[in-house]
PDB file of C-alpha atoms and ligand atoms in Angstrom:
ATOM      1  CA  MET A 292     178.925 159.595  58.962  1.00 52.00           C
ATOM      2  CA  ALA A 293     178.177 157.121  56.107  1.00 48.00           C
ATOM      3  CA  LYS A 294     177.021 158.543  52.745  1.00 48.00           C
ATOM      4  CA  ASN A 295     174.510 157.069  50.313  1.00 46.00           C
ATOM      5  CA  PRO A 296     175.263 157.152  46.541  1.00 46.00           C
ATOM      6  CA  SER A 297     173.223 160.341  46.067  1.00 49.00           C
ATOM      7  CA  ASN A 298     175.814 161.864  48.469  1.00 46.00           C
ATOM      8  CA  SER A 299     173.254 162.851  51.151  1.00 62.00           C
ATOM      9  CA  LYS A 300     174.213 161.795  54.652  1.00 84.00           C
ATOM     10  CA  ILE A 301     172.357 158.850  56.160  1.00 93.00           C
ATOM     11  CA  LEU A 302     171.584 158.884  59.803  1.00 97.00           C
ATOM     12  CA  PRO A 303     172.953 155.946  61.823  1.00 98.00           C
ATOM     13  CA  ILE A 304     170.970 152.822  62.864  1.00 98.00           C
ATOM     14  CA  TYR A 305     169.964 152.901  66.498  1.00 98.00           C
ATOM     15  CA  ILE A 306     170.467 149.335  68.041  1.00 98.00           C
ATOM     16  CA  ILE A 307     168.542 149.385  71.316  1.00 99.00           C
ATOM     17  CA  ASN A 308     169.117 146.612  74.075  1.00 98.00           C
ATOM     18  CA  GLY A 309     166.959 146.084  77.145  1.00 98.00           C
ATOM     19  CA  PRO A 310     167.452 144.817  80.676  1.00 98.00           C
ATOM     20  CA  ASN A 311     170.098 142.233  81.550  1.00 97.00           C
ATOM     21  CA  LEU A 312     171.586 142.045  78.115  1.00 98.00           C
ATOM     22  CA  ASN A 313     174.737 143.906  79.502  1.00 97.00           C
ATOM     23  CA  LEU A 314     175.398 140.388  81.140  1.00 96.00           C
ATOM     24  CA  LEU A 315     175.441 138.309  77.913  1.00 97.00           C
ATOM     25  CA  GLY A 316     178.250 135.717  77.653  1.00 93.00           C
ATOM     26  CA  THR A 317     178.191 135.134  81.510  1.00 86.00           C
ATOM     27  CA  ARG A 318     175.146 132.703  81.945  1.00 90.00           C
ATOM     28  CA  GLN A 319     172.836 130.462  79.849  1.00 91.00           C
ATOM     29  CA  PRO A 320     175.045 130.234  76.693  1.00 89.00           C
ATOM     30  CA  GLU A 321     172.711 127.350  75.572  1.00 92.00           C
ATOM     31  CA  ILE A 322     169.918 129.938  75.081  1.00 94.00           C
ATOM     32  CA  TYR A 323     171.683 133.089  74.417  1.00 94.00           C
ATOM     33  CA  GLY A 324     175.074 132.090  72.923  1.00 89.00           C
ATOM     34  CA  ARG A 325     178.509 133.046  74.149  1.00 94.00           C
ATOM     35  CA  ALA A 326     178.923 136.484  72.526  1.00 96.00           C
ATOM     36  CA  THR A 327     179.130 139.410  75.059  1.00 97.00           C
ATOM     37  CA  LEU A 328     177.163 142.556  74.172  1.00 98.00           C
ATOM     38  CA  GLY A 329     180.345 144.304  73.389  1.00 98.00           C
ATOM     39  CA  GLU A 330     181.225 141.636  70.854  1.00 98.00           C
ATOM     40  CA  ILE A 331     177.711 141.934  69.321  1.00 98.00           C
ATOM     41  CA  GLU A 332     178.188 145.810  69.101  1.00 98.00           C
ATOM     42  CA  LYS A 333     181.520 145.231  67.111  1.00 98.00           C
ATOM     43  CA  LEU A 334     179.893 142.720  64.739  1.00 98.00           C
ATOM     44  CA  CYS A 335     176.990 145.114  64.121  1.00 98.00           C
ATOM     45  CA  ALA A 336     179.266 147.969  63.353  1.00 98.00           C
ATOM     46  CA  GLU A 337     181.086 145.903  60.825  1.00 98.00           C
ATOM     47  CA  ARG A 338     178.035 144.676  59.218  1.00 98.00           C
ATOM     48  CA  ALA A 339     176.447 148.069  58.977  1.00 98.00           C
ATOM     49  CA  LYS A 340     179.888 149.617  57.559  1.00 98.00           C
ATOM     50  CA  GLY A 341     179.494 147.010  54.684  1.00 98.00           C
ATOM     51  CA  HIS A 342     176.278 148.822  53.792  1.00 98.00           C
ATOM     52  CA  GLY A 343     177.666 152.194  54.066  1.00 97.00           C
ATOM     53  CA  LEU A 344     175.962 152.747  57.369  1.00 98.00           C
ATOM     54  CA  ALA A 345     176.899 153.749  60.942  1.00 98.00           C
ATOM     55  CA  THR A 346     175.408 152.391  64.178  1.00 98.00           C
ATOM     56  CA  VAL A 347     174.640 153.733  67.608  1.00 98.00           C
ATOM     57  CA  PHE A 348     174.567 150.861  70.020  1.00 98.00           C
ATOM     58  CA  LEU A 349     172.565 151.367  73.326  1.00 98.00           C
ATOM     59  CA  GLN A 350     171.645 149.383  76.406  1.00 98.00           C
ATOM     60  CA  SER A 351     169.650 150.228  79.476  1.00 98.00           C
ATOM     61  CA  ASN A 352     168.114 148.256  82.331  1.00 98.00           C
ATOM     62  CA  LYS A 353     165.408 150.879  82.767  1.00 98.00           C
ATOM     63  CA  GLU A 354     162.166 151.011  80.818  1.00 98.00           C
ATOM     64  CA  GLY A 355     162.004 154.866  80.766  1.00 98.00           C
ATOM     65  CA  GLU A 356     165.601 155.197  79.414  1.00 98.00           C
ATOM     66  CA  LEU A 357     164.585 152.787  76.600  1.00 99.00           C
ATOM     67  CA  VAL A 358     161.566 154.965  75.845  1.00 98.00           C
ATOM     68  CA  GLU A 359     163.918 158.037  75.770  1.00 98.00           C
ATOM     69  CA  PHE A 360     166.277 156.218  73.161  1.00 98.00           C
ATOM     70  CA  LEU A 361     163.315 155.596  70.995  1.00 98.00           C
ATOM     71  CA  GLN A 362     162.108 159.291  71.220  1.00 98.00           C
ATOM     72  CA  GLU A 363     165.542 160.508  70.404  1.00 98.00           C
ATOM     73  CA  ALA A 364     165.665 158.144  67.357  1.00 98.00           C
ATOM     74  CA  ARG A 365     162.803 160.108  65.744  1.00 97.00           C
ATOM     75  CA  ALA A 366     165.190 162.848  64.830  1.00 97.00           C
ATOM     76  CA  THR A 367     168.587 161.217  64.791  1.00 98.00           C
ATOM     77  CA  ALA A 368     168.224 157.738  63.451  1.00 98.00           C
ATOM     78  CA  SER A 369     167.491 156.295  59.882  1.00 98.00           C
ATOM     79  CA  GLY A 370     166.154 152.931  61.475  1.00 98.00           C
ATOM     80  CA  VAL A 371     165.937 151.113  64.820  1.00 98.00           C
ATOM     81  CA  ILE A 372     166.710 147.706  65.805  1.00 99.00           C
ATOM     82  CA  ILE A 373     165.474 146.769  69.171  1.00 99.00           C
ATOM     83  CA  ASN A 374     165.859 143.764  71.487  1.00 98.00           C
ATOM     84  CA  ALA A 375     163.640 144.946  74.464  1.00 98.00           C
ATOM     85  CA  ALA A 376     164.609 141.712  76.389  1.00 98.00           C
ATOM     86  CA  GLY A 377     162.093 141.189  79.136  1.00 98.00           C
ATOM     87  CA  TYR A 378     160.226 144.357  78.526  1.00 98.00           C
ATOM     88  CA  THR A 379     159.277 142.885  75.171  1.00 98.00           C
ATOM     89  CA  HIS A 380     156.482 140.930  76.903  1.00 98.00           C
ATOM     90  CA  THR A 381     155.249 143.692  79.304  1.00 98.00           C
ATOM     91  CA  SER A 382     155.796 147.304  78.085  1.00 98.00           C
ATOM     92  CA  VAL A 383     152.980 149.306  76.663  1.00 98.00           C
ATOM     93  CA  ALA A 384     155.253 152.347  77.102  1.00 98.00           C
ATOM     94  CA  ILE A 385     157.809 150.898  74.647  1.00 98.00           C
ATOM     95  CA  LEU A 386     154.924 149.918  72.191  1.00 98.00           C
ATOM     96  CA  ASP A 387     153.695 153.491  72.331  1.00 98.00           C
ATOM     97  CA  ALA A 388     157.217 154.899  71.585  1.00 98.00           C
ATOM     98  CA  ILE A 389     157.601 152.652  68.715  1.00 98.00           C
ATOM     99  CA  GLU A 390     154.358 153.720  67.252  1.00 98.00           C
ATOM    100  CA  MET A 391     155.614 157.266  67.116  1.00 97.00           C
ATOM    101  CA  LEU A 392     158.490 156.329  64.787  1.00 98.00           C
ATOM    102  CA  LYS A 393     158.162 156.894  61.101  1.00 96.00           C
ATOM    103  CA  LEU A 394     161.248 154.692  60.654  1.00 97.00           C
ATOM    104  CA  PRO A 395     161.818 150.998  59.937  1.00 98.00           C
ATOM    105  CA  VAL A 396     161.894 149.200  63.215  1.00 98.00           C
ATOM    106  CA  ILE A 397     163.067 145.653  63.598  1.00 98.00           C
ATOM    107  CA  GLU A 398     162.506 143.602  66.709  1.00 98.00           C
ATOM    108  CA  VAL A 399     165.207 141.121  67.338  1.00 98.00           C
ATOM    109  CA  HIS A 400     165.833 138.288  69.837  1.00 98.00           C
ATOM    110  CA  LEU A 401     168.818 135.953  70.304  1.00 98.00           C
ATOM    111  CA  SER A 402     166.443 133.078  71.398  1.00 97.00           C
ATOM    112  CA  ASN A 403     163.128 132.136  69.781  1.00 98.00           C
ATOM    113  CA  PRO A 404     160.463 133.380  72.330  1.00 98.00           C
ATOM    114  CA  ALA A 405     157.614 131.458  70.528  1.00 98.00           C
ATOM    115  CA  ARG A 406     159.566 128.098  71.453  1.00 97.00           C
ATOM    116  CA  ARG A 407     159.856 129.126  75.117  1.00 97.00           C
ATOM    117  CA  GLU A 408     157.493 129.795  78.066  1.00 97.00           C
ATOM    118  CA  ASP A 409     153.941 131.045  77.273  1.00 98.00           C
ATOM    119  CA  PHE A 410     154.616 134.338  78.938  1.00 98.00           C
ATOM    120  CA  ARG A 411     157.301 135.028  76.183  1.00 98.00           C
ATOM    121  CA  HIS A 412     154.674 134.518  73.449  1.00 98.00           C
ATOM    122  CA  LEU A 413     153.145 137.984  73.700  1.00 98.00           C
ATOM    123  CA  SER A 414     155.333 140.736  72.215  1.00 98.00           C
ATOM    124  CA  PHE A 415     154.212 144.295  72.541  1.00 98.00           C
ATOM    125  CA  VAL A 416     157.140 145.244  70.473  1.00 98.00           C
ATOM    126  CA  ALA A 417     156.059 143.003  67.551  1.00 98.00           C
ATOM    127  CA  LYS A 418     152.625 144.977  67.459  1.00 98.00           C
ATOM    128  CA  ALA A 419     154.371 148.069  66.231  1.00 98.00           C
ATOM    129  CA  ALA A 420     157.605 146.856  64.615  1.00 98.00           C
ATOM    130  CA  THR A 421     158.081 146.733  60.756  1.00 98.00           C
ATOM    131  CA  GLY A 422     159.178 143.053  61.266  1.00 98.00           C
ATOM    132  CA  SER A 423     160.780 140.677  63.778  1.00 98.00           C
ATOM    133  CA  ILE A 424     163.900 138.393  63.523  1.00 98.00           C
ATOM    134  CA  THR A 425     164.328 135.779  66.329  1.00 98.00           C
ATOM    135  CA  GLY A 426     166.077 132.684  67.241  1.00 98.00           C
ATOM    136  CA  LEU A 427     169.187 133.142  65.226  1.00 97.00           C
ATOM    137  CA  GLY A 428     171.628 134.318  68.018  1.00 97.00           C
ATOM    138  CA  VAL A 429     173.882 137.145  66.859  1.00 98.00           C
ATOM    139  CA  ASN A 430     172.695 136.545  63.314  1.00 98.00           C
ATOM    140  CA  SER A 431     169.262 138.053  64.345  1.00 98.00           C
ATOM    141  CA  TYR A 432     171.069 141.346  64.751  1.00 98.00           C
ATOM    142  CA  LEU A 433     173.036 141.118  61.580  1.00 98.00           C
ATOM    143  CA  LEU A 434     170.088 140.134  59.456  1.00 98.00           C
ATOM    144  CA  ALA A 435     168.241 142.948  61.039  1.00 98.00           C
ATOM    145  CA  ILE A 436     170.949 145.387  59.784  1.00 98.00           C
ATOM    146  CA  ASP A 437     170.587 143.871  56.297  1.00 98.00           C
ATOM    147  CA  ALA A 438     166.837 144.361  56.535  1.00 98.00           C
ATOM    148  CA  VAL A 439     167.232 148.116  57.577  1.00 98.00           C
ATOM    149  CA  ALA A 440     169.720 148.603  54.718  1.00 98.00           C
ATOM    150  CA  ALA A 441     167.371 147.086  52.218  1.00 97.00           C
ATOM    151  CA  PHE A 442     164.604 149.309  53.412  1.00 96.00           C
ATOM    152  CA  LEU A 443     166.670 152.346  53.195  1.00 96.00           C
ATOM    153  CA  ALA A 444     167.761 151.448  49.606  1.00 94.00           C
ATOM    154  CA  GLY A 445     164.240 150.659  48.504  1.00 91.00           C
ATOM    155  CA  PRO A 446     161.340 152.854  47.385  1.00 86.00           C
ATOM    156  CA  GLN A 447     159.684 152.870  50.885  1.00 78.00           C
ATOM    157  CA  ALA A 448     162.487 154.967  52.408  1.00 77.00           C
ATOM    158  CA  LYS A 449     161.230 158.291  53.344  1.00 54.00           C
ATOM    159  CA  GLU A 450     163.084 161.501  52.788  1.00 50.00           C
ATOM    160  CA  LYS A 451     162.791 161.816  56.644  1.00 47.00           C
ATOM    161  CA  THR A 452     165.548 159.239  57.140  1.00 50.00           C
ATOM    162  CA  ARG A 453     168.029 161.339  55.266  1.00 50.00           C
ATOM    163  CA  LYS A 454     169.719 164.550  56.269  1.00 52.00           C
ATOM    164  CA  LYS A 455     169.569 167.482  53.909  1.00 48.00           C
ATOM    165  CA  LYS A 456     172.858 167.951  51.900  1.00 46.00           C
TER     166      LYS A 456
HETATM  167  O1  CA2 B 151     166.240 136.012  73.241  1.00 58.65           O
HETATM  168  C1  CA2 B 151     166.230 137.317  73.512  1.00 58.65           C
HETATM  169  O2  CA2 B 151     167.055 137.957  72.962  1.00 58.65           O
HETATM  170  C2  CA2 B 151     165.421 137.689  74.577  1.00 58.65           C
HETATM  171  O3  CA2 B 151     164.959 139.141  74.365  1.00 58.65           O
HETATM  172  C3  CA2 B 151     166.198 137.729  75.938  1.00 58.65           C
HETATM  173  C4  CA2 B 151     165.491 138.246  77.197  1.00 58.65           C
HETATM  174  C5  CA2 B 151     164.214 137.458  77.292  1.00 58.65           C
HETATM  175  O4  CA2 B 151     163.477 137.938  78.401  1.00 58.65           O
HETATM  176  C6  CA2 B 151     163.343 137.483  76.146  1.00 58.65           C
HETATM  177  O5  CA2 B 151     162.220 136.670  76.275  1.00 58.65           O
HETATM  178  C7  CA2 B 151     164.124 137.047  74.890  1.00 58.65           C
HETATM  179  C8  CA2 B 151     166.361 137.960  78.397  1.00 58.65           C
HETATM  180  C9  CA2 B 151     167.685 138.551  78.416  1.00 58.65           C
HETATM  181  C10 CA2 B 151     168.622 138.110  79.461  1.00 58.65           C
HETATM  182  O6  CA2 B 151     169.759 138.361  79.347  1.00 58.65           O
HETATM  183  C11 CA2 B 151     170.778 137.424  79.956  1.00 58.65           C
HETATM  184  C12 CA2 B 151     172.017 137.860  80.188  1.00 58.65           C
HETATM  185  C13 CA2 B 151     172.966 137.100  80.509  1.00 58.65           C
HETATM  186  C14 CA2 B 151     172.640 135.702  80.771  1.00 58.65           C
HETATM  187  C15 CA2 B 151     171.461 135.334  80.617  1.00 58.65           C
HETATM  188  C16 CA2 B 151     170.464 136.128  80.126  1.00 58.65           C
END
């Protein structure tokens, strides 16, 4: 596991992906790009490594499993990046789970939902997230990693995000 300069172990960043994102790269490249989720996972791991951080990359098509990933993150992550995909626009359960986290939470989207259909303009995730990065394709994920790293390096980072030496 990555270490910070004070030599305490930093917990990994959880990168949580919602329904249908396992099929990325197969359809609608004009909206979502050509990268597969496996390629995004690799790029995220490399970007985080540059900050001395590790990643746990997760995907589920099931709302309850996404809630369970978020609950697990309370004790085992230093930050969360979440693309809840279609559940972004519907899930109070995911909103509630995010509200229970005392960690930086960055909402990401490959596309920019604000430029798309009206039903994508409401984000339950955004109501609880620290911040949102949308519309930049794979770069939304990479910039979210930079944002979590900056948070962890800054004064807002809570002792909770570090394991005891
Ligand atoms: O732009 C994003 O990242 C979204 O979260 C993607 C969701 C959409 O419902 C959100 O409004 C914005 C849809 C994911 C669908 O995944 C696909 C996988 C393969 C091919 C096409 C779409």
